[in-house]
Amino acid sequence: MKIAAIGECMLEMSSGNLSPDHSKIPAVIGYGGDTLNTAVYLARLGSQPSFVTAMGNDQASSWMMAQWEKNGVATNLVRIDQAKRPGLYHISNDESGERHFIYWRNDAAAKYILDSDEKQKQLEQQLSEFDLIYLSGISLAIIDPPSQDRLFDMLKQLQNSGKQIVFDGNYRPVLWENTDLAQKAFSRAYAISDIALPTIDDESLLFGDTDKDAVIDRIRQCGAREIILKMGAEGCCVDDGEVREVVTGRRVDVVDTTSAGDSFNAAYLHFRSQGESLQKSAKMGHILASTVIQHKGAIIAEGDMPSFQ
């Protein structure tokens, strides 16, 4: 299956666990982005992902794109913006493995990927060659409202031509001007989602839903066809309008939660595209995600990939 993942990838400064006395901040330079992480794991599993974004004409951008290609992610849909540069973020983990971020991305190249009708027309033509289009709440958050309108118009046209639209409800409050704009954008995305991959904590934070059934019911009312609600250590709840079932995962010692949802999404989509059931695809998602969170960083070594048995 040919999959196009739309989003942003930034340079990453990683500190791991900061020293208790704050005397030093050891830093490692890497890269990261939610939809890019999913694309890498899709490639590892045998799908054919391309990453849709914009980068600068600079050494850091060239280096990141080379790393994506080494991981099996095609860069043929990356737009090079001569006037812009990629964003940057710093990540550290607390004792529980939870992440903390600081971002510098206000003028990143990816923000301008759909800032004209011409860019929309060109990208829509390019995406017509793909089977599935994948995006997240961050993909929406980084672009301005007119660009969002172009994105939704493009996705609807692609869906009408038989392409699958998949939306990961990844909500980062700091990226949104206010919750009202975020709620409207997420609802529009769910309305055209063939597969919706929300997370209960994000949905509760954004919409105030109190339990899994309330979240799923609201997203189904928006128009989503297949819903997989990720619930952390409690597993996930799959719903296709006829079946609603909790699929449990396995409990492990958490080292770093980075890319837990991104890797789950990759395994779910890969096995679903192979004709597996919602339940089995979710189990495969749990296997990969539970492996990833036992390692540092978003992308684990290929040798650490699990066996899907």
Coordinates of C-alpha atoms in Angstrom, one line a residue:
M1 CA 0.0 0.0 0.0
K2 CA 1.3 3.5 -0.9
I3 CA 0.9 5.8 2.0
A4 CA 1.5 9.6 2.2
A5 CA 2.1 11.0 5.6
I6 CA 1.5 14.8 5.9
G7 CA 3.2 16.7 8.7
E8 CA 6.4 18.3 10.1
C9 CA 9.7 17.0 11.1
M10 CA 12.0 19.1 13.2
L11 CA 15.6 19.0 14.5
E12 CA 15.6 17.5 18.0
M13 CA 17.8 18.4 20.9
S14 CA 17.5 15.5 23.4
S15 CA 18.6 15.8 27.1
G16 CA 17.3 12.5 28.4
N17 CA 16.9 12.9 32.2
L18 CA 18.1 16.2 33.4
S19 CA 20.6 16.2 36.3
P20 CA 18.9 16.8 39.6
D21 CA 20.9 19.9 40.4
H22 CA 20.4 21.3 36.9
S23 CA 24.2 21.7 36.5
K24 CA 24.3 20.3 33.0
I25 CA 22.0 19.6 30.1
P26 CA 23.6 16.9 27.9
A27 CA 22.3 17.2 24.4
V28 CA 22.1 14.9 21.4
I29 CA 21.0 16.2 18.0
G30 CA 18.4 14.1 16.1
Y31 CA 15.1 14.7 14.4
G32 CA 11.5 14.0 15.2
G33 CA 7.9 14.5 14.2
D34 CA 4.7 12.5 14.9
T35 CA 3.7 11.6 11.3
L36 CA 7.3 11.0 10.3
N37 CA 7.7 8.6 13.2
T38 CA 4.7 6.7 11.9
A39 CA 6.1 6.7 8.4
V40 CA 9.4 5.2 9.5
Y41 CA 7.6 2.3 11.3
L42 CA 5.3 1.8 8.3
A43 CA 8.5 1.4 6.2
R44 CA 9.9 -1.1 8.7
L45 CA 6.8 -3.2 8.5
G46 CA 6.8 -3.3 4.7
S47 CA 4.5 -0.5 3.6
Q48 CA 5.6 2.2 1.1
P49 CA 5.4 5.6 2.8
S50 CA 6.2 9.0 1.5
F51 CA 6.5 12.0 3.7
V52 CA 4.7 15.2 2.7
T53 CA 6.3 18.4 4.2
A54 CA 8.4 21.4 3.4
M55 CA 12.1 21.8 4.3
G56 CA 14.8 24.4 3.8
N57 CA 17.7 24.6 1.4
D58 CA 20.2 24.0 4.2
Q59 CA 22.5 21.3 5.6
A60 CA 20.2 20.4 8.5
S61 CA 17.3 19.8 6.1
S62 CA 19.5 17.8 3.7
W63 CA 20.8 15.7 6.6
M64 CA 17.3 14.9 7.9
M65 CA 15.9 14.0 4.5
A66 CA 18.9 11.6 4.0
Q67 CA 18.1 9.9 7.3
W68 CA 14.4 9.5 6.3
E69 CA 15.4 7.8 3.1
K70 CA 17.8 5.5 5.0
N71 CA 14.8 4.5 7.0
G72 CA 12.7 3.7 3.9
V73 CA 10.6 6.9 3.8
A74 CA 10.5 8.5 0.3
T75 CA 11.2 12.2 0.1
N76 CA 9.8 12.8 -3.4
L77 CA 6.9 14.9 -2.0
V78 CA 9.0 17.2 0.2
R79 CA 8.9 20.8 -1.0
I80 CA 12.1 22.8 -0.7
D81 CA 11.5 26.3 0.5
Q82 CA 14.5 28.5 -0.3
A83 CA 13.5 31.2 2.3
K84 CA 12.7 29.0 5.3
R85 CA 14.3 26.5 7.7
P86 CA 13.1 23.5 9.7
G87 CA 11.8 23.9 13.2
L88 CA 13.7 22.9 16.4
Y89 CA 12.6 21.4 19.7
H90 CA 14.2 20.3 22.9
I91 CA 12.9 17.2 24.7
S92 CA 13.6 15.8 28.2
N93 CA 12.1 13.0 30.2
D94 CA 11.1 12.9 33.8
E95 CA 11.5 9.9 36.1
S96 CA 8.4 8.2 34.8
G97 CA 9.5 8.4 31.2
E98 CA 7.0 11.2 30.4
R99 CA 8.2 13.8 27.9
H100 CA 8.6 17.6 28.2
F101 CA 9.1 19.8 25.2
I102 CA 10.3 23.3 24.3
Y103 CA 9.6 24.4 20.6
W104 CA 11.2 26.9 18.2
R105 CA 9.0 26.6 15.1
N106 CA 7.2 29.9 14.5
D107 CA 8.5 30.3 11.0
A108 CA 9.3 26.7 10.0
A109 CA 9.1 25.8 6.3
A110 CA 6.4 23.2 7.0
K111 CA 3.9 25.9 8.0
Y112 CA 3.8 27.1 4.4
I113 CA 3.1 23.8 2.6
L114 CA -0.4 24.8 1.6
D115 CA -0.3 28.6 1.7
S116 CA -1.5 29.0 -1.9
D117 CA -4.1 27.5 -4.3
E118 CA -1.2 26.5 -6.6
K119 CA 0.4 24.4 -3.9
Q120 CA -2.9 22.8 -3.2
K121 CA -3.5 21.9 -6.8
Q122 CA 0.0 20.4 -7.2
L123 CA -0.1 18.4 -4.0
E124 CA -3.6 17.0 -4.8
Q125 CA -2.3 15.8 -8.1
Q126 CA 0.7 14.1 -6.5
L127 CA -1.4 12.5 -3.8
S128 CA -3.8 11.0 -6.4
E129 CA -1.2 8.3 -6.9
F130 CA -1.5 7.1 -3.2
D131 CA -3.9 4.7 -1.5
L132 CA -4.0 6.3 1.9
I133 CA -3.4 9.8 3.2
Y134 CA -2.3 10.1 6.9
L135 CA -2.2 13.2 9.0
S136 CA -2.5 14.3 12.6
G137 CA -3.7 17.1 14.9
I138 CA -0.2 18.6 14.7
S139 CA -0.4 18.6 10.9
L140 CA -3.4 20.9 11.3
A141 CA -2.0 23.0 14.1
I142 CA 1.1 24.2 12.3
I143 CA -0.7 25.7 9.3
D144 CA -3.0 28.8 9.3
P145 CA -6.8 28.7 8.8
P146 CA -6.7 29.3 5.1
S147 CA -4.2 26.5 4.6
Q148 CA -6.4 24.3 6.7
D149 CA -9.3 25.0 4.4
R150 CA -7.2 24.1 1.4
L151 CA -6.1 20.9 3.2
F152 CA -9.7 19.8 4.0
D153 CA -10.9 20.6 0.5
M154 CA -8.0 18.6 -1.0
L155 CA -8.6 15.6 1.4
K156 CA -12.3 15.6 0.5
Q157 CA -11.6 15.5 -3.2
L158 CA -9.1 12.7 -2.7
Q159 CA -11.5 10.7 -0.6
N160 CA -14.2 11.1 -3.3
S161 CA -11.7 9.6 -5.7
G162 CA -11.3 6.5 -3.5
K163 CA -8.4 7.4 -1.3
Q164 CA -8.5 6.5 2.4
I165 CA -8.1 9.4 4.9
V166 CA -6.6 8.6 8.3
F167 CA -6.5 11.1 11.2
D168 CA -4.5 10.8 14.4
G169 CA -6.0 13.2 17.0
N170 CA -2.7 14.3 18.4
Y171 CA -3.5 17.5 20.4
R172 CA -0.8 19.9 21.6
P173 CA -2.5 22.9 23.3
V174 CA 0.6 25.1 22.9
L175 CA 0.2 25.0 19.1
W176 CA -3.3 26.4 19.0
E177 CA -4.5 29.9 19.5
N178 CA -7.5 28.6 21.5
T179 CA -9.5 25.5 22.1
D180 CA -12.4 26.6 19.9
L181 CA -10.2 26.6 16.8
A182 CA -8.8 23.2 17.7
Q183 CA -12.2 21.7 18.3
K184 CA -13.5 22.9 15.0
A185 CA -10.4 21.6 13.1
F186 CA -10.5 18.2 14.8
S187 CA -14.2 17.8 14.1
R188 CA -13.7 18.6 10.5
A189 CA -10.9 16.0 10.3
Y190 CA -13.0 13.4 12.0
A191 CA -15.8 14.1 9.6
I192 CA -13.7 12.9 6.6
S193 CA -11.8 10.1 8.4
D194 CA -12.1 6.6 7.1
I195 CA -10.0 5.7 10.1
A196 CA -9.7 7.8 13.2
L197 CA -6.9 7.2 15.7
P198 CA -7.6 9.5 18.7
T199 CA -6.1 9.3 22.2
I200 CA -8.4 9.5 25.2
D201 CA -6.2 11.9 27.2
D202 CA -6.0 14.3 24.3
E203 CA -9.7 14.1 23.5
S204 CA -10.6 14.6 27.2
L205 CA -8.3 17.6 27.4
L206 CA -9.7 19.2 24.2
F207 CA -13.4 18.3 24.3
G208 CA -14.0 17.4 28.0
D209 CA -15.3 13.9 27.4
T210 CA -15.4 11.8 30.5
D211 CA -15.1 8.3 29.2
K212 CA -14.3 6.2 26.2
D213 CA -17.9 5.7 25.0
A214 CA -18.5 9.5 25.1
V215 CA -15.3 10.1 23.0
I216 CA -16.2 7.4 20.5
D217 CA -19.8 8.5 20.2
R218 CA -18.9 12.1 19.5
I219 CA -16.3 11.1 16.9
R220 CA -18.8 8.8 15.2
Q221 CA -21.4 11.6 15.1
C222 CA -18.8 13.7 13.3
G223 CA -18.7 11.1 10.6
A224 CA -15.7 8.9 11.2
R225 CA -16.1 5.3 9.9
E226 CA -13.6 3.3 11.9
I227 CA -12.4 4.5 15.3
I228 CA -9.5 3.2 17.4
L229 CA -9.3 5.0 20.7
K230 CA -5.9 4.7 22.3
M231 CA -6.1 4.5 26.1
G232 CA -2.5 4.1 27.2
A233 CA -1.9 1.3 29.7
E234 CA -5.6 0.3 29.4
G235 CA -5.2 -0.7 25.7
C236 CA -7.5 0.6 23.1
C237 CA -11.1 0.5 22.1
V238 CA -12.0 -0.4 18.5
D239 CA -15.3 0.6 16.9
D240 CA -16.6 0.2 13.4
G241 CA -20.2 1.1 14.0
E242 CA -21.2 -2.5 14.6
V243 CA -18.5 -3.8 17.0
R244 CA -17.1 -1.9 20.0
E245 CA -14.5 -3.8 21.9
V246 CA -11.6 -3.1 24.2
V247 CA -8.3 -4.7 23.1
T248 CA -5.8 -4.8 25.9
G249 CA -2.1 -4.4 25.5
R250 CA 0.8 -5.7 27.6
R251 CA 2.2 -3.9 30.6
V252 CA 6.0 -3.1 30.5
D253 CA 8.5 -1.0 32.3
V254 CA 8.4 2.4 30.6
V255 CA 11.6 4.1 29.7
D256 CA 10.4 6.7 27.2
T257 CA 6.8 7.3 26.0
T258 CA 8.0 9.1 22.8
S259 CA 6.3 7.6 19.7
A260 CA 4.1 5.2 21.6
G261 CA 1.0 6.4 19.7
D262 CA 2.9 6.9 16.4
S263 CA 4.2 3.4 16.4
F264 CA 0.8 1.9 17.4
N265 CA -0.7 3.8 14.4
A266 CA 1.9 2.4 12.1
A267 CA 1.3 -1.3 13.1
Y268 CA -2.4 -0.9 13.1
L269 CA -2.5 0.6 9.6
H270 CA -0.1 -1.8 8.2
F271 CA -1.9 -4.9 9.4
R272 CA -5.3 -3.5 8.7
S273 CA -4.2 -2.8 5.1
Q274 CA -3.2 -6.5 4.9
G275 CA -6.9 -7.5 5.6
E276 CA -6.5 -8.2 9.3
S277 CA -9.4 -7.5 11.7
L278 CA -9.7 -4.4 13.9
Q279 CA -8.9 -6.5 16.9
K280 CA -5.8 -8.3 15.5
S281 CA -4.5 -5.0 14.0
A282 CA -4.9 -3.4 17.4
K283 CA -3.0 -6.2 19.1
M284 CA -0.1 -5.7 16.6
G285 CA -0.2 -2.0 17.4
H286 CA 0.2 -2.8 21.1
I287 CA 3.1 -5.1 20.4
L288 CA 5.0 -2.5 18.6
A289 CA 4.1 0.4 20.9
S290 CA 5.0 -1.6 24.1
T291 CA 8.4 -2.4 22.5
V292 CA 9.1 1.2 21.5
I293 CA 8.4 2.6 25.0
Q294 CA 11.1 0.3 26.5
H295 CA 13.8 2.2 24.6
K296 CA 15.0 5.8 24.4
G297 CA 13.9 8.0 21.5
A298 CA 11.1 7.9 18.9
I299 CA 12.8 5.4 16.5
I300 CA 14.2 2.3 18.0
A301 CA 17.0 0.3 16.3
E302 CA 15.9 -2.1 13.6
G303 CA 17.3 -5.0 15.6
D304 CA 15.0 -4.1 18.5
M305 CA 11.8 -4.4 16.4
P306 CA 9.5 -7.0 17.8
S307 CA 8.2 -10.3 16.3
F308 CA 4.6 -10.0 15.5
Q309 CA 3.4 -13.4 16.6

